[in-house]
Amino acid sequence: MDDWQSLRAECAGCQRCELGRTRTNLVFGVGNENADIMFIGEGPGEQEDLRGEPFVGPAGQLLDVMLEIIGLDRTTVYIANIVKCRPPRNRDPLPDEQAACVGWLYRQINLVDPKLIVFLGRIAATAFIRADFRITREHGQWFDVLGRKAMALYHPSALLRDPSKRPETFVDLKHIQQELSKLS
Ligand code: URA
């Protein structure tokens, strides 16, 4: 049986891919280890690499607002990424980097044991829902992932670049809130 302490300790020294050599800090994950809902992003950016915490840059500020809209915050959700080290110049994590890293995330999912999983952006959704997942068409729909209900939202960075996508995301968030209310 896995436990948080040993998972963190093992993960801390990870050099399973090249990203381990260029990171400032490994970005493990943050939040409530018993959360009903888990948010999964793509990988750390500059601010996250510097602070060792996911979603603390501009995209993270918007994620905090998105959580607040549905009555959540960082104490009631768990947040992690597909890759735990920053890809250089914020490029997409490569398939072999994702494959090398995702095992840590599977173990985090097992430990949190969330009822709902929300993927932030296309990269996270393609890693777990389907390789040809289309975020523009399929955001806001429920899928079964690891026996749990899962939905993908536009990545907060995409919402910063293109605010016209925000109303659709608001609707998606409300569906997540509805589903959460069924749990309590
Ligand atoms: N974007 C992500 O996907 N994850 C982070 O932690 C920060 C920005």
GROMACS .gro file of C-alpha atoms and ligand atoms in nm:
model
  192
    1MET     CA    1   0.000   0.000   0.000
    2ASP     CA    2   0.137   0.339  -0.109
    3ASP     CA    3   0.158   0.635   0.125
    4TRP     CA    4   0.215   1.007   0.072
    5GLN     CA    5   0.542   1.023   0.260
    6SER     CA    6   0.715   0.755   0.055
    7LEU     CA    7   0.564   0.876  -0.271
    8ARG     CA    8   0.689   1.231  -0.208
    9ALA     CA    9   1.031   1.108  -0.106
   10GLU     CA   10   1.069   0.883  -0.412
   11CYS     CA   11   0.942   1.150  -0.649
   12ALA     CA   12   1.165   1.425  -0.506
   13GLY     CA   13   1.480   1.288  -0.666
   14CYS     CA   14   1.322   1.185  -0.996
   15GLN     CA   15   1.550   1.181  -1.300
   16ARG     CA   16   1.332   0.960  -1.520
   17CYS     CA   17   1.353   1.212  -1.805
   18GLU     CA   18   1.563   1.505  -1.923
   19LEU     CA   19   1.338   1.761  -1.751
   20GLY     CA   20   1.487   1.654  -1.419
   21ARG     CA   21   1.817   1.813  -1.520
   22THR     CA   22   1.682   2.160  -1.592
   23ARG     CA   23   1.423   2.205  -1.317
   24THR     CA   24   1.467   2.449  -1.029
   25ASN     CA   25   1.208   2.264  -0.822
   26LEU     CA   26   1.001   1.955  -0.880
   27VAL     CA   27   0.631   2.047  -0.863
   28PHE     CA   28   0.468   1.754  -0.686
   29GLY     CA   29   0.111   1.869  -0.620
   30VAL     CA   30  -0.088   2.061  -0.364
   31GLY     CA   31  -0.418   2.063  -0.184
   32ASN     CA   32  -0.643   1.832   0.009
   33GLU     CA   33  -0.516   1.475   0.003
   34ASN     CA   34  -0.871   1.347   0.064
   35ALA     CA   35  -1.043   1.574  -0.190
   36ASP     CA   36  -1.354   1.462  -0.379
   37ILE     CA   37  -1.222   1.643  -0.685
   38MET     CA   38  -0.881   1.657  -0.845
   39PHE     CA   39  -0.760   1.909  -1.107
   40ILE     CA   40  -0.488   1.796  -1.345
   41GLY     CA   41  -0.286   2.039  -1.556
   42GLU     CA   42  -0.013   1.999  -1.810
   43GLY     CA   43   0.316   2.091  -1.648
   44PRO     CA   44   0.485   2.363  -1.443
   45GLY     CA   45   0.560   2.703  -1.596
   46GLU     CA   46   0.824   2.949  -1.483
   47GLN     CA   47   0.658   3.059  -1.158
   48GLU     CA   48   0.568   2.704  -1.063
   49ASP     CA   49   0.927   2.588  -1.127
   50LEU     CA   50   1.057   2.867  -0.904
   51ARG     CA   51   0.810   2.803  -0.621
   52GLY     CA   52   0.766   2.426  -0.643
   53GLU     CA   53   0.388   2.460  -0.645
   54PRO     CA   54   0.138   2.406  -0.929
   55PHE     CA   55  -0.063   2.690  -1.080
   56VAL     CA   56   0.088   2.987  -0.899
   57GLY     CA   57   0.149   3.205  -1.207
   58PRO     CA   58  -0.110   3.398  -1.410
   59ALA     CA   59  -0.295   3.080  -1.514
   60GLY     CA   60  -0.306   2.980  -1.149
   61GLN     CA   61  -0.466   3.308  -1.048
   62LEU     CA   62  -0.741   3.241  -1.299
   63LEU     CA   63  -0.773   2.882  -1.176
   64ASP     CA   64  -0.830   3.019  -0.825
   65VAL     CA   65  -1.114   3.235  -0.961
   66MET     CA   66  -1.261   2.933  -1.144
   67LEU     CA   67  -1.254   2.733  -0.820
   68GLU     CA   68  -1.413   3.018  -0.628
   69ILE     CA   69  -1.700   3.037  -0.879
   70ILE     CA   70  -1.806   2.688  -0.770
   71GLY     CA   71  -1.733   2.728  -0.402
   72LEU     CA   72  -1.394   2.554  -0.399
   73ASP     CA   73  -1.041   2.656  -0.309
   74ARG     CA   74  -0.698   2.500  -0.266
   75THR     CA   75  -0.798   2.347   0.066
   76THR     CA   76  -1.087   2.151  -0.086
   77VAL     CA   77  -0.931   2.022  -0.410
   78TYR     CA   78  -0.607   1.847  -0.504
   79ILE     CA   79  -0.405   1.996  -0.793
   80ALA     CA   80  -0.128   1.824  -0.988
   81ASN     CA   81   0.019   1.811  -1.338
   82ILE     CA   82   0.093   1.546  -1.600
   83VAL     CA   83   0.466   1.630  -1.577
   84LYS     CA   84   0.628   1.746  -1.254
   85CYS     CA   85   0.918   1.943  -1.400
   86ARG     CA   86   0.908   2.250  -1.623
   87PRO     CA   87   0.954   2.190  -1.996
   88PRO     CA   88   1.205   2.444  -2.133
   89ARG     CA   89   1.046   2.766  -2.262
   90ASN     CA   90   0.705   2.626  -2.161
   91ARG     CA   91   0.686   2.395  -2.463
   92ASP     CA   92   0.436   2.107  -2.448
   93PRO     CA   93   0.575   1.809  -2.257
   94LEU     CA   94   0.695   1.545  -2.506
   95PRO     CA   95   0.520   1.206  -2.519
   96ASP     CA   96   0.821   1.030  -2.366
   97GLU     CA   97   0.841   1.288  -2.086
   98GLN     CA   98   0.470   1.237  -2.013
   99ALA     CA   99   0.514   0.860  -2.019
  100ALA     CA  100   0.812   0.879  -1.783
  101CYS     CA  101   0.626   1.102  -1.536
  102VAL     CA  102   0.261   0.995  -1.539
  103GLY     CA  103   0.320   0.700  -1.305
  104TRP     CA  104   0.365   0.947  -1.018
  105LEU     CA  105   0.030   1.102  -1.101
  106TYR     CA  106  -0.144   0.762  -1.111
  107ARG     CA  107  -0.015   0.699  -0.762
  108GLN     CA  108  -0.141   1.041  -0.648
  109ILE     CA  109  -0.483   0.968  -0.796
  110ASN     CA  110  -0.493   0.635  -0.615
  111LEU     CA  111  -0.407   0.800  -0.285
  112VAL     CA  112  -0.649   1.095  -0.317
  113ASP     CA  113  -0.916   0.861  -0.455
  114PRO     CA  114  -1.126   1.150  -0.591
  115LYS     CA  115  -1.483   1.102  -0.714
  116LEU     CA  116  -1.433   1.355  -0.995
  117ILE     CA  117  -1.132   1.445  -1.209
  118VAL     CA  118  -1.103   1.767  -1.408
  119PHE     CA  119  -0.838   1.791  -1.680
  120LEU     CA  120  -0.715   2.140  -1.756
  121GLY     CA  121  -0.648   2.167  -2.128
  122ARG     CA  122  -0.589   1.939  -2.422
  123ILE     CA  123  -0.259   1.784  -2.314
  124ALA     CA  124  -0.397   1.651  -1.987
  125ALA     CA  125  -0.717   1.531  -2.156
  126THR     CA  126  -0.532   1.348  -2.433
  127ALA     CA  127  -0.314   1.174  -2.175
  128PHE     CA  128  -0.615   1.029  -1.988
  129ILE     CA  129  -0.931   1.042  -2.199
  130ARG     CA  130  -0.829   0.973  -2.563
  131ALA     CA  131  -0.522   1.045  -2.773
  132ASP     CA  132  -0.737   1.229  -3.027
  133PHE     CA  133  -0.941   1.423  -2.768
  134ARG     CA  134  -1.070   1.752  -2.916
  135ILE     CA  135  -1.088   2.015  -2.646
  136THR     CA  136  -1.297   2.257  -2.855
  137ARG     CA  137  -1.567   1.995  -2.912
  138GLU     CA  138  -1.544   1.782  -2.605
  139HIS     CA  139  -1.479   2.017  -2.312
  140GLY     CA  140  -1.763   2.000  -2.061
  141GLN     CA  141  -1.858   1.640  -2.142
  142TRP     CA  142  -1.833   1.365  -1.882
  143PHE     CA  143  -1.610   1.066  -1.948
  144ASP     CA  144  -1.516   0.762  -1.743
  145VAL     CA  145  -1.152   0.773  -1.639
  146LEU     CA  146  -1.018   0.511  -1.398
  147GLY     CA  147  -1.373   0.440  -1.288
  148ARG     CA  148  -1.437   0.805  -1.201
  149LYS     CA  149  -1.634   1.083  -1.368
  150ALA     CA  150  -1.397   1.308  -1.556
  151MET     CA  151  -1.432   1.626  -1.758
  152ALA     CA  152  -1.189   1.848  -1.946
  153LEU     CA  153  -1.202   2.227  -1.931
  154TYR     CA  154  -1.015   2.478  -2.141
  155HIS     CA  155  -0.677   2.541  -1.983
  156PRO     CA  156  -0.675   2.867  -1.783
  157SER     CA  157  -0.390   2.989  -2.007
  158ALA     CA  158  -0.620   2.944  -2.308
  159LEU     CA  159  -0.887   3.144  -2.125
  160LEU     CA  160  -0.634   3.421  -2.062
  161ARG     CA  161  -0.538   3.427  -2.431
  162ASP     CA  162  -0.897   3.406  -2.554
  163PRO     CA  163  -1.154   3.541  -2.306
  164SER     CA  164  -1.436   3.461  -2.553
  165LYS     CA  165  -1.408   3.099  -2.430
  166ARG     CA  166  -1.493   3.198  -2.072
  167PRO     CA  167  -1.875   3.177  -2.093
  168GLU     CA  168  -1.853   2.811  -2.209
  169THR     CA  169  -1.617   2.737  -1.922
  170PHE     CA  170  -1.858   2.897  -1.678
  171VAL     CA  171  -2.127   2.652  -1.795
  172ASP     CA  172  -1.883   2.359  -1.761
  173LEU     CA  173  -1.791   2.471  -1.410
  174LYS     CA  174  -2.157   2.483  -1.311
  175HIS     CA  175  -2.197   2.122  -1.429
  176ILE     CA  176  -1.905   2.024  -1.209
  177GLN     CA  177  -2.068   2.205  -0.917
  178GLN     CA  178  -2.393   2.017  -0.978
  179GLU     CA  179  -2.209   1.686  -0.977
  180LEU     CA  180  -2.027   1.778  -0.657
  181SER     CA  181  -2.354   1.867  -0.488
  182LYS     CA  182  -2.478   1.514  -0.557
  183LEU     CA  183  -2.191   1.376  -0.351
  184SER     CA  184  -2.281   1.549  -0.027
  185URA     N1  185   0.003   2.533  -1.637
  185URA     C1  186  -0.013   2.404  -1.602
  185URA     O1  187  -0.063   2.322  -1.679
  185URA     N2  188   0.025   2.368  -1.481
  185URA     C2  189   0.079   2.453  -1.392
  185URA     O2  190   0.111   2.410  -1.282
  185URA     C3  191   0.094   2.587  -1.432
  185URA     C4  192   0.055   2.625  -1.554
   0.00000   0.00000   0.00000
